[in-house]
């Protein structure tokens, strides 16, 4: 399946023909009766999984089944922050693998995902925040992950718009800074993986909802869908907020709960913020997109919900936090808000795991921080599915940890937000 | 400067007063009643901005919230506000405005080169390039970022205030056009509490923009009568300049009221808020939000001078501005004819009405014919020609019957204004936000509200009923029935007569074929702000982006600050045609809040700054600490004295002094912030047994005990000392930060799991002031202050409590020590706290009594190896990990017990609490420092633990640290290495975490 | 923005309440007798239903009492609020 190679030259060549000759980024095939691997969920993680299954594991026929349109869930709804400055070794190594892939992803996929390494700053507002920042930054360094600790003056130099006054209610005492962190164009990640997977023969089937998981003798044999039964040797489920719903189809119980997570953008502004800013204590994160919008998020709504919308009070608190940090944003206007559904694990770390059902795999529980992991998640999940055993990078992220107690608790470590 | 385009009469502007303002540095004037857009149009200004991507010249298209082009930065300095729509900015004296795009100037914009290169820049071009070389994206991106963005962020903090109000009503009416007015009246007459919210400066909605006769009188006069009656009703609230921006669950709606912008910043010095956010919970909602006209899609439809027909009428009727000398109407429905009539009446030369259809409504056709305006049925405007200041002439051509081709070129018509009408889009935004799904109505070629999910109904134009008579009927019905459903059945209203016109149906034409004059740069715009064209939609579909959501994201359709109010419908219809589907099958993208943008300050409200961002909690002794020059630390919401520097003294010197004074004589700590929970009832000790890891059955009245509370996952959650006051009465202390959570935790278990337990909880944190007097001379100080109890160790042993008086103040005195000293914790009524503190300070003068802060407290407790939950624990630490197996009962059940025996929680090599002594005794390790077994290692370096607490102990003369180390308890005396951020490696020796007085001789003395 | 009917105080804004997760999870009578897996099921696994969910809420800024709510996790409509110890309306007796 030959695709146009994207470049300034192909753009110029196609301009001559008024862009009539571009080929499809991905086909829209009818589902085949059977596949070697079915990936359920056409978000970034699912498409990345399919891509790496095809590109690195030679597993034969692969399909991605998406109930709506690809990239329509959390992939297209998040605030696009990418970083790997997690505290615990297991999380740090997984996210760092992902960050390393991000650094060459546009070239690998031949699709500009606009990964922009403008740096991610995690602010500290209390003495305990600063202890945690030292602990995490120190761990990052020793794990080979870039990290710096900034003073308020250094923060002010990088982010002149921020209020670093000691008179603030929760003054900024310092920050950790990961220069290699940044943001990416979220839709492009889904599209880029879809196009590259399609080019390697993966069938991407949209508007195809999985309604049942068929099993025989403890092993998976296929899925019921809104477009009929499709048999499969292996089924890899990566459906974010709906993980419990899919698990229920296989009579599994998961330690996740689905919550609304909201985000918002301002009207576009001329460049005013070059860095990604995150604050747990003042509770918000903000970056400025290439289009000029301030992209803002905060924490989840407390209650469970599948409605892709949350409560206005969360937005109010979130905006107050951002104005508290950036008083000059007060007269800027909020353009649009939206919500997604995130499935949250008790230890704020994902599950990338085999299940008690042979041939059935789950990748879920990313909570509020899944976007940054997209390529790494797909990479380790593809390995897990293809080899029927986890890669060493995701071995600790199995379901069993909830039984043994070997949680990877990122809650205490400022790693939890986003 | 004259108002060349201002009509001599009519309109709702006050010609007797001039308002001066500046636009792009030039002086202009207008009148009260004008918007920035109307005043500029009146003075002949046609160029309002540049587009986002191609930097094409743009004029004003609309007259309200739908305006995509005329974006301005208004005001100066701290009052500067970006991205306002000139069509919504009311004039005030001294207003200054600049267009947001265009550099170096609006007329000559270097970015316009993009227009020349536009063939290289189709939708999504950026996904296909800027990838080489790999490192260069950040450079490309730098230029993209600087080219993008609209207005500028003010450089100074906002001087204005914002506030919020909460309201409940029976019926909320959104919109005060004819539909909303009659709905509000019908509802309000029932006695229901009615709120009516309208975004304009005055009520009337469409009546402000067009002539109408209602019940035999002028539309606005009728509106005035309705308004007067509504205002006289006590339960009615009318909010003008207010927009319902969001419709949330359970009929909660947010309203943005703009209170002072129309007065200008000079008025902002007066008290009160600039904007207000109303948080409204309505029993029933009537949506009367009207409709927005849509443009037609043809080559050059973004040229300045091409305007919505309804906007042309609005400028003429409301603002008395003729937007040009000559005009043409291009329409596919009857409503466009009104613009021809209005332009002609305003003295403009109307050269043609170009109607896509073969038949026009009889009434409008006759009126236009009577005025001598030529009508071209079955014709279209496929392209226009323009000069630097905008539209010069239009091309007219005959359309094929199927609408897909141009049959013949008719010729060019000179004109300055082209009034276009592609039909109307009901404003279904709030219905959609409420959970409804708009559905496509083929006959009107528009989306109308679907089934209501919440307690709302749409009436009038927003429900697809465009005639005035229908609006009045539906509005009346909606208002009366909404009131009835909210419990007020008595509403009524007579429906006044309105003229019905004989209408011919609209003929959808989503895209005009290119005409004879089409060059190779045909551009038919859908989204004016983002420069999304019809061919962009087709390109997206060709490349596989076929869901409307994909198309939107790939082409940026509808992502502008107008949120697609004008162009989305045209885009989705063209997508539908491309895919061979109906618009209904393609569906709309999701309508999200906000309907129109809302100032961040408004959303934040008053919850900002040192006082109100989060409430500050201060102890009763706070003022004394301030006078003493204390530095404070935020702990939870509390301000706690961190240390008390003397003049010229830096932190470490102060902390050393405070520690030494306490160890050698006496120190005093304000401990009031610790959480305090009063526990009563016959089952209190049973409950404590469930909450805490240790046993509480045998604690006698007057005795105190330390306890650990675990989460059900077995991890340490909180700790503190609990005192038995009587067999059915205990006082628990918690950590400062954990107090509220612990209280909730206890209440929850009692109410949901063990309701049979007779236990009653009261949070008494604020009731008591608590001070800890610690050190060898503590007893002497309290005696000096005056105490009626025998304080000797035998009579008053460690971990006991007695009630008595200190300095004449009734007090609970406890022998509790977090410092490792002989210590007395004195609790008194918070109102007496400062008095007691001062009495203690006076009594301690001869002992050089020294107040100490949280930092010295940390050092003193770390010398003793006492942990701080949240600092030495992080949610992954058990009491066993802390070396405190002795506190974990093996006999009884307690919350979290079962988790301790899980295979990983029970394993021997977990991280355990140890002490560390740096081999260079003066070297203080940073808190958080990571620990490694070897001095050198390749990255990734295996880490075996971290430093959780670390200080210089002035008393011991060396640094001390607490750390969690893998298998640490079996590594006593071993060496471990801290690999620090600055690259240095610091060796340290593992030791017991108890550095001082391991036998507790001092505490017990 | 939910409006929740406190069984004691009546309808109040969501901001007065604290969410407590799935209702009717009973703490095992004798935890020591459970396997690690059964304990983990009690501790961590949740039905996380898409549909009608029985959940706990506390009127934290009001009477501070915990109670149960039946809420649809798709529409967010609240179908019932009932006191602790009571069975959800419509459930089998």
PDB file of N, CA and C in Angstrom, chain B residues 405-482:
ATOM      1  N   UNK B 405     -24.053  24.226 -11.957  1.00  0.00           N
ATOM      2  CA  UNK B 405     -23.219  24.852 -12.989  1.00  0.00           C
ATOM      3  C   UNK B 405     -23.728  26.251 -13.306  1.00  0.00           C
ATOM      4  N   UNK B 406     -22.837  27.045 -13.868  1.00  0.00           N
ATOM      5  CA  UNK B 406     -23.196  28.364 -14.371  1.00  0.00           C
ATOM      6  C   UNK B 406     -23.552  28.194 -15.839  1.00  0.00           C
ATOM      7  N   UNK B 407     -24.727  28.680 -16.211  1.00  0.00           N
ATOM      8  CA  UNK B 407     -25.153  28.518 -17.601  1.00  0.00           C
ATOM      9  C   UNK B 407     -24.638  29.665 -18.469  1.00  0.00           C
ATOM     10  N   UNK B 408     -24.773  30.868 -17.942  1.00  0.00           N
ATOM     11  CA  UNK B 408     -24.315  31.993 -18.767  1.00  0.00           C
ATOM     12  C   UNK B 408     -23.902  33.148 -17.872  1.00  0.00           C
ATOM     13  N   UNK B 409     -22.954  33.887 -18.343  1.00  0.00           N
ATOM     14  CA  UNK B 409     -22.462  35.059 -17.652  1.00  0.00           C
ATOM     15  C   UNK B 409     -23.355  36.237 -17.993  1.00  0.00           C
ATOM     16  N   UNK B 410     -23.869  36.891 -16.991  1.00  0.00           N
ATOM     17  CA  UNK B 410     -24.832  37.964 -17.255  1.00  0.00           C
ATOM     18  C   UNK B 410     -24.135  39.321 -17.314  1.00  0.00           C
ATOM     19  N   UNK B 411     -23.084  39.453 -16.569  1.00  0.00           N
ATOM     20  CA  UNK B 411     -22.396  40.734 -16.591  1.00  0.00           C
ATOM     21  C   UNK B 411     -21.996  41.172 -15.202  1.00  0.00           C
ATOM     22  N   UNK B 412     -21.418  42.331 -15.107  1.00  0.00           N
ATOM     23  CA  UNK B 412     -20.922  42.861 -13.844  1.00  0.00           C
ATOM     24  C   UNK B 412     -21.827  43.994 -13.386  1.00  0.00           C
ATOM     25  N   UNK B 413     -21.996  44.088 -12.093  1.00  0.00           N
ATOM     26  CA  UNK B 413     -22.793  45.173 -11.536  1.00  0.00           C
ATOM     27  C   UNK B 413     -21.944  45.892 -10.494  1.00  0.00           C
ATOM     28  N   UNK B 414     -21.755  47.178 -10.632  1.00  0.00           N
ATOM     29  CA  UNK B 414     -21.014  47.952  -9.626  1.00  0.00           C
ATOM     30  C   UNK B 414     -21.827  48.062  -8.343  1.00  0.00           C
ATOM     31  N   UNK B 415     -21.183  47.855  -7.231  1.00  0.00           N
ATOM     32  CA  UNK B 415     -21.861  48.087  -5.946  1.00  0.00           C
ATOM     33  C   UNK B 415     -20.834  48.057  -4.831  1.00  0.00           C
ATOM     34  N   UNK B 416     -21.155  48.703  -3.745  1.00  0.00           N
ATOM     35  CA  UNK B 416     -20.267  48.710  -2.577  1.00  0.00           C
ATOM     36  C   UNK B 416     -20.674  47.701  -1.528  1.00  0.00           C
ATOM     37  N   UNK B 417     -21.959  47.356  -1.582  1.00  0.00           N
ATOM     38  CA  UNK B 417     -22.458  46.405  -0.585  1.00  0.00           C
ATOM     39  C   UNK B 417     -23.133  45.258  -1.309  1.00  0.00           C
ATOM     40  N   UNK B 418     -22.776  44.058  -0.903  1.00  0.00           N
ATOM     41  CA  UNK B 418     -23.530  42.890  -1.351  1.00  0.00           C
ATOM     42  C   UNK B 418     -24.151  42.259  -0.109  1.00  0.00           C
ATOM     43  N   UNK B 419     -25.481  42.366  -0.045  1.00  0.00           N
ATOM     44  CA  UNK B 419     -26.187  41.797   1.113  1.00  0.00           C
ATOM     45  C   UNK B 419     -26.560  40.367   0.766  1.00  0.00           C
ATOM     46  N   UNK B 420     -26.044  39.414   1.557  1.00  0.00           N
ATOM     47  CA  UNK B 420     -26.268  38.011   1.227  1.00  0.00           C
ATOM     48  C   UNK B 420     -27.146  37.348   2.280  1.00  0.00           C
ATOM     49  N   UNK B 421     -27.970  36.449   1.795  1.00  0.00           N
ATOM     50  CA  UNK B 421     -28.752  35.637   2.724  1.00  0.00           C
ATOM     51  C   UNK B 421     -28.821  34.214   2.213  1.00  0.00           C
ATOM     52  N   UNK B 422     -28.290  33.318   2.981  1.00  0.00           N
ATOM     53  CA  UNK B 422     -28.357  31.900   2.630  1.00  0.00           C
ATOM     54  C   UNK B 422     -29.376  31.173   3.478  1.00  0.00           C
ATOM     55  N   UNK B 423     -30.270  31.914   4.084  1.00  0.00           N
ATOM     56  CA  UNK B 423     -31.232  31.314   5.009  1.00  0.00           C
ATOM     57  C   UNK B 423     -30.779  31.509   6.439  1.00  0.00           C
ATOM     58  N   UNK B 424     -31.435  30.823   7.338  1.00  0.00           N
ATOM     59  CA  UNK B 424     -31.213  31.085   8.757  1.00  0.00           C
ATOM     60  C   UNK B 424     -30.862  29.817   9.513  1.00  0.00           C
ATOM     61  N   UNK B 425     -29.962  29.986  10.473  1.00  0.00           N
ATOM     62  CA  UNK B 425     -29.605  28.885  11.365  1.00  0.00           C
ATOM     63  C   UNK B 425     -30.167  29.182  12.755  1.00  0.00           C
ATOM     64  N   UNK B 426     -31.155  28.407  13.176  1.00  0.00           N
ATOM     65  CA  UNK B 426     -31.657  28.598  14.553  1.00  0.00           C
ATOM     66  C   UNK B 426     -30.510  28.446  15.560  1.00  0.00           C
ATOM     67  N   UNK B 427     -30.539  29.276  16.563  1.00  0.00           N
ATOM     68  CA  UNK B 427     -29.494  29.199  17.595  1.00  0.00           C
ATOM     69  C   UNK B 427     -29.866  28.051  18.539  1.00  0.00           C
ATOM     70  N   UNK B 428     -29.405  26.867  18.180  1.00  0.00           N
ATOM     71  CA  UNK B 428     -29.751  25.663  18.951  1.00  0.00           C
ATOM     72  C   UNK B 428     -28.666  25.345  19.981  1.00  0.00           C
ATOM     73  N   UNK B 429     -27.736  26.278  20.162  1.00  0.00           N
ATOM     74  CA  UNK B 429     -26.575  26.005  21.013  1.00  0.00           C
ATOM     75  C   UNK B 429     -26.961  25.560  22.418  1.00  0.00           C
ATOM     76  N   UNK B 430     -27.859  26.307  23.041  1.00  0.00           N
ATOM     77  CA  UNK B 430     -28.175  25.991  24.441  1.00  0.00           C
ATOM     78  C   UNK B 430     -28.978  24.700  24.538  1.00  0.00           C
ATOM     79  N   UNK B 431     -29.856  24.492  23.568  1.00  0.00           N
ATOM     80  CA  UNK B 431     -30.587  23.218  23.525  1.00  0.00           C
ATOM     81  C   UNK B 431     -29.595  22.059  23.433  1.00  0.00           C
ATOM     82  N   UNK B 432     -28.610  22.214  22.583  1.00  0.00           N
ATOM     83  CA  UNK B 432     -27.605  21.162  22.420  1.00  0.00           C
ATOM     84  C   UNK B 432     -26.786  21.000  23.692  1.00  0.00           C
ATOM     85  N   UNK B 433     -26.380  22.102  24.293  1.00  0.00           N
ATOM     86  CA  UNK B 433     -25.620  22.011  25.545  1.00  0.00           C
ATOM     87  C   UNK B 433     -26.426  21.318  26.641  1.00  0.00           C
ATOM     88  N   UNK B 434     -27.742  21.484  26.587  1.00  0.00           N
ATOM     89  CA  UNK B 434     -28.578  20.887  27.637  1.00  0.00           C
ATOM     90  C   UNK B 434     -28.704  19.383  27.456  1.00  0.00           C
ATOM     91  N   UNK B 435     -28.183  18.877  26.362  1.00  0.00           N
ATOM     92  CA  UNK B 435     -28.228  17.437  26.120  1.00  0.00           C
ATOM     93  C   UNK B 435     -29.095  17.056  24.941  1.00  0.00           C
ATOM     94  N   UNK B 436     -29.815  18.028  24.371  1.00  0.00           N
ATOM     95  CA  UNK B 436     -30.649  17.750  23.206  1.00  0.00           C
ATOM     96  C   UNK B 436     -29.804  17.516  21.970  1.00  0.00           C
ATOM     97  N   UNK B 437     -30.387  16.831  21.022  1.00  0.00           N
ATOM     98  CA  UNK B 437     -29.685  16.601  19.762  1.00  0.00           C
ATOM     99  C   UNK B 437     -30.433  17.305  18.649  1.00  0.00           C
ATOM    100  N   UNK B 438     -29.859  18.383  18.123  1.00  0.00           N
ATOM    101  CA  UNK B 438     -30.533  19.074  17.026  1.00  0.00           C
ATOM    102  C   UNK B 438     -30.738  18.128  15.841  1.00  0.00           C
ATOM    103  N   UNK B 439     -31.880  18.282  15.153  1.00  0.00           N
ATOM    104  CA  UNK B 439     -32.097  17.433  13.979  1.00  0.00           C
ATOM    105  C   UNK B 439     -32.343  18.322  12.758  1.00  0.00           C
ATOM    106  N   UNK B 440     -32.074  17.754  11.617  1.00  0.00           N
ATOM    107  CA  UNK B 440     -32.112  18.537  10.382  1.00  0.00           C
ATOM    108  C   UNK B 440     -33.526  18.602   9.843  1.00  0.00           C
ATOM    109  N   UNK B 441     -33.979  19.824   9.537  1.00  0.00           N
ATOM    110  CA  UNK B 441     -35.301  20.005   8.944  1.00  0.00           C
ATOM    111  C   UNK B 441     -35.108  20.350   7.480  1.00  0.00           C
ATOM    112  N   UNK B 442     -35.432  19.388   6.648  1.00  0.00           N
ATOM    113  CA  UNK B 442     -35.162  19.498   5.216  1.00  0.00           C
ATOM    114  C   UNK B 442     -35.865  20.725   4.612  1.00  0.00           C
ATOM    115  N   UNK B 443     -37.110  20.956   5.037  1.00  0.00           N
ATOM    116  CA  UNK B 443     -37.908  21.998   4.381  1.00  0.00           C
ATOM    117  C   UNK B 443     -37.294  23.384   4.570  1.00  0.00           C
ATOM    118  N   UNK B 444     -36.623  23.587   5.672  1.00  0.00           N
ATOM    119  CA  UNK B 444     -36.015  24.896   5.912  1.00  0.00           C
ATOM    120  C   UNK B 444     -34.508  24.853   5.792  1.00  0.00           C
ATOM    121  N   UNK B 445     -33.995  23.650   5.488  1.00  0.00           N
ATOM    122  CA  UNK B 445     -32.557  23.457   5.355  1.00  0.00           C
ATOM    123  C   UNK B 445     -31.816  23.998   6.573  1.00  0.00           C
ATOM    124  N   UNK B 446     -32.272  23.570   7.754  1.00  0.00           N
ATOM    125  CA  UNK B 446     -31.580  24.008   8.962  1.00  0.00           C
ATOM    126  C   UNK B 446     -31.774  22.983  10.075  1.00  0.00           C
ATOM    127  N   UNK B 447     -30.916  23.066  11.051  1.00  0.00           N
ATOM    128  CA  UNK B 447     -31.044  22.211  12.228  1.00  0.00           C
ATOM    129  C   UNK B 447     -31.954  22.889  13.240  1.00  0.00           C
ATOM    130  N   UNK B 448     -32.890  22.119  13.755  1.00  0.00           N
ATOM    131  CA  UNK B 448     -33.811  22.633  14.762  1.00  0.00           C
ATOM    132  C   UNK B 448     -33.681  21.757  16.012  1.00  0.00           C
ATOM    133  N   UNK B 449     -34.154  22.269  17.145  1.00  0.00           N
ATOM    134  CA  UNK B 449     -34.005  21.486  18.365  1.00  0.00           C
ATOM    135  C   UNK B 449     -34.693  20.131  18.260  1.00  0.00           C
ATOM    136  N   UNK B 450     -34.068  19.137  18.849  1.00  0.00           N
ATOM    137  CA  UNK B 450     -34.677  17.812  18.911  1.00  0.00           C
ATOM    138  C   UNK B 450     -35.445  17.661  20.213  1.00  0.00           C
ATOM    139  N   UNK B 451     -35.546  16.439  20.680  1.00  0.00           N
ATOM    140  CA  UNK B 451     -36.281  16.172  21.912  1.00  0.00           C
ATOM    141  C   UNK B 451     -35.560  16.794  23.109  1.00  0.00           C
ATOM    142  N   UNK B 452     -36.348  17.408  23.978  1.00  0.00           N
ATOM    143  CA  UNK B 452     -35.755  18.003  25.175  1.00  0.00           C
ATOM    144  C   UNK B 452     -35.319  16.921  26.146  1.00  0.00           C
ATOM    145  N   UNK B 453     -34.145  17.101  26.692  1.00  0.00           N
ATOM    146  CA  UNK B 453     -33.643  16.165  27.697  1.00  0.00           C
ATOM    147  C   UNK B 453     -33.830  16.751  29.090  1.00  0.00           C
ATOM    148  N   UNK B 454     -33.652  18.045  29.192  1.00  0.00           N
ATOM    149  CA  UNK B 454     -33.891  18.719  30.463  1.00  0.00           C
ATOM    150  C   UNK B 454     -35.197  19.500  30.379  1.00  0.00           C
ATOM    151  N   UNK B 455     -35.492  20.259  31.429  1.00  0.00           N
ATOM    152  CA  UNK B 455     -36.758  20.989  31.462  1.00  0.00           C
ATOM    153  C   UNK B 455     -36.633  22.284  30.669  1.00  0.00           C
ATOM    154  N   UNK B 456     -36.587  22.147  29.374  1.00  0.00           N
ATOM    155  CA  UNK B 456     -36.443  23.317  28.510  1.00  0.00           C
ATOM    156  C   UNK B 456     -37.288  23.109  27.273  1.00  0.00           C
ATOM    157  N   UNK B 457     -37.651  24.222  26.659  1.00  0.00           N
ATOM    158  CA  UNK B 457     -38.318  24.183  25.377  1.00  0.00           C
ATOM    159  C   UNK B 457     -37.842  25.385  24.581  1.00  0.00           C
ATOM    160  N   UNK B 458     -37.810  25.208  23.265  1.00  0.00           N
ATOM    161  CA  UNK B 458     -37.398  26.285  22.371  1.00  0.00           C
ATOM    162  C   UNK B 458     -38.634  26.865  21.710  1.00  0.00           C
ATOM    163  N   UNK B 459     -38.602  28.169  21.473  1.00  0.00           N
ATOM    164  CA  UNK B 459     -39.742  28.819  20.839  1.00  0.00           C
ATOM    165  C   UNK B 459     -39.244  29.867  19.859  1.00  0.00           C
ATOM    166  N   UNK B 460     -40.009  30.072  18.822  1.00  0.00           N
ATOM    167  CA  UNK B 460     -39.686  31.119  17.864  1.00  0.00           C
ATOM    168  C   UNK B 460     -38.585  30.698  16.913  1.00  0.00           C
ATOM    169  N   UNK B 461     -37.787  31.676  16.511  1.00  0.00           N
ATOM    170  CA  UNK B 461     -36.811  31.441  15.455  1.00  0.00           C
ATOM    171  C   UNK B 461     -35.814  30.353  15.823  1.00  0.00           C
ATOM    172  N   UNK B 462     -35.485  30.230  17.108  1.00  0.00           N
ATOM    173  CA  UNK B 462     -34.525  29.193  17.478  1.00  0.00           C
ATOM    174  C   UNK B 462     -35.133  27.804  17.354  1.00  0.00           C
ATOM    175  N   UNK B 463     -36.460  27.743  17.175  1.00  0.00           N
ATOM    176  CA  UNK B 463     -37.102  26.461  16.921  1.00  0.00           C
ATOM    177  C   UNK B 463     -37.458  26.325  15.444  1.00  0.00           C
ATOM    178  N   UNK B 464     -36.973  27.235  14.637  1.00  0.00           N
ATOM    179  CA  UNK B 464     -37.224  27.168  13.204  1.00  0.00           C
ATOM    180  C   UNK B 464     -38.493  27.861  12.771  1.00  0.00           C
ATOM    181  N   UNK B 465     -39.103  28.616  13.664  1.00  0.00           N
ATOM    182  CA  UNK B 465     -40.315  29.364  13.301  1.00  0.00           C
ATOM    183  C   UNK B 465     -39.924  30.812  13.067  1.00  0.00           C
ATOM    184  N   UNK B 466     -39.847  31.190  11.799  1.00  0.00           N
ATOM    185  CA  UNK B 466     -39.222  32.467  11.483  1.00  0.00           C
ATOM    186  C   UNK B 466     -40.212  33.623  11.329  1.00  0.00           C
ATOM    187  N   UNK B 467     -41.508  33.326  11.204  1.00  0.00           N
ATOM    188  CA  UNK B 467     -42.431  34.458  11.028  1.00  0.00           C
ATOM    189  C   UNK B 467     -42.776  35.053  12.393  1.00  0.00           C
ATOM    190  N   UNK B 468     -43.031  36.335  12.375  1.00  0.00           N
ATOM    191  CA  UNK B 468     -43.302  37.040  13.620  1.00  0.00           C
ATOM    192  C   UNK B 468     -44.550  36.479  14.301  1.00  0.00           C
ATOM    193  N   UNK B 469     -45.561  36.182  13.501  1.00  0.00           N
ATOM    194  CA  UNK B 469     -46.802  35.653  14.083  1.00  0.00           C
ATOM    195  C   UNK B 469     -46.530  34.329  14.794  1.00  0.00           C
ATOM    196  N   UNK B 470     -45.730  33.485  14.163  1.00  0.00           N
ATOM    197  CA  UNK B 470     -45.423  32.182  14.768  1.00  0.00           C
ATOM    198  C   UNK B 470     -44.597  32.371  16.038  1.00  0.00           C
ATOM    199  N   UNK B 471     -43.673  33.338  15.990  1.00  0.00           N
ATOM    200  CA  UNK B 471     -42.841  33.597  17.167  1.00  0.00           C
ATOM    201  C   UNK B 471     -43.703  34.000  18.359  1.00  0.00           C
ATOM    202  N   UNK B 472     -44.675  34.889  18.112  1.00  0.00           N
ATOM    203  CA  UNK B 472     -45.515  35.363  19.206  1.00  0.00           C
ATOM    204  C   UNK B 472     -46.371  34.227  19.767  1.00  0.00           C
ATOM    205  N   UNK B 473     -46.912  33.443  18.869  1.00  0.00           N
ATOM    206  CA  UNK B 473     -47.748  32.314  19.306  1.00  0.00           C
ATOM    207  C   UNK B 473     -46.926  31.315  20.133  1.00  0.00           C
ATOM    208  N   UNK B 474     -45.780  30.936  19.577  1.00  0.00           N
ATOM    209  CA  UNK B 474     -44.954  29.935  20.274  1.00  0.00           C
ATOM    210  C   UNK B 474     -44.400  30.482  21.588  1.00  0.00           C
ATOM    211  N   UNK B 475     -44.027  31.747  21.551  1.00  0.00           N
ATOM    212  CA  UNK B 475     -43.482  32.348  22.769  1.00  0.00           C
ATOM    213  C   UNK B 475     -44.524  32.368  23.872  1.00  0.00           C
ATOM    214  N   UNK B 476     -45.733  32.760  23.513  1.00  0.00           N
ATOM    215  CA  UNK B 476     -46.804  32.811  24.506  1.00  0.00           C
ATOM    216  C   UNK B 476     -47.061  31.422  25.073  1.00  0.00           C
ATOM    217  N   UNK B 477     -47.162  30.447  24.189  1.00  0.00           N
ATOM    218  CA  UNK B 477     -47.423  29.069  24.645  1.00  0.00           C
ATOM    219  C   UNK B 477     -46.302  28.586  25.555  1.00  0.00           C
ATOM    220  N   UNK B 478     -45.069  28.863  25.132  1.00  0.00           N
ATOM    221  CA  UNK B 478     -43.928  28.363  25.896  1.00  0.00           C
ATOM    222  C   UNK B 478     -43.879  28.995  27.280  1.00  0.00           C
ATOM    223  N   UNK B 479     -44.128  30.289  27.342  1.00  0.00           N
ATOM    224  CA  UNK B 479     -44.064  30.975  28.629  1.00  0.00           C
ATOM    225  C   UNK B 479     -45.139  30.488  29.582  1.00  0.00           C
ATOM    226  N   UNK B 480     -46.362  30.381  29.074  1.00  0.00           N
ATOM    227  CA  UNK B 480     -47.477  29.966  29.923  1.00  0.00           C
ATOM    228  C   UNK B 480     -47.270  28.526  30.389  1.00  0.00           C
ATOM    229  N   UNK B 481     -46.858  27.664  29.470  1.00  0.00           N
ATOM    230  CA  UNK B 481     -46.731  26.254  29.870  1.00  0.00           C
ATOM    231  C   UNK B 481     -45.509  26.047  30.767  1.00  0.00           C
ATOM    232  N   UNK B 482     -44.438  26.804  30.542  1.00  0.00           N
ATOM    233  CA  UNK B 482     -43.270  26.661  31.420  1.00  0.00           C
ATOM    234  C   UNK B 482     -43.634  27.066  32.842  1.00  0.00           C
TER     235      UNK B 482
END
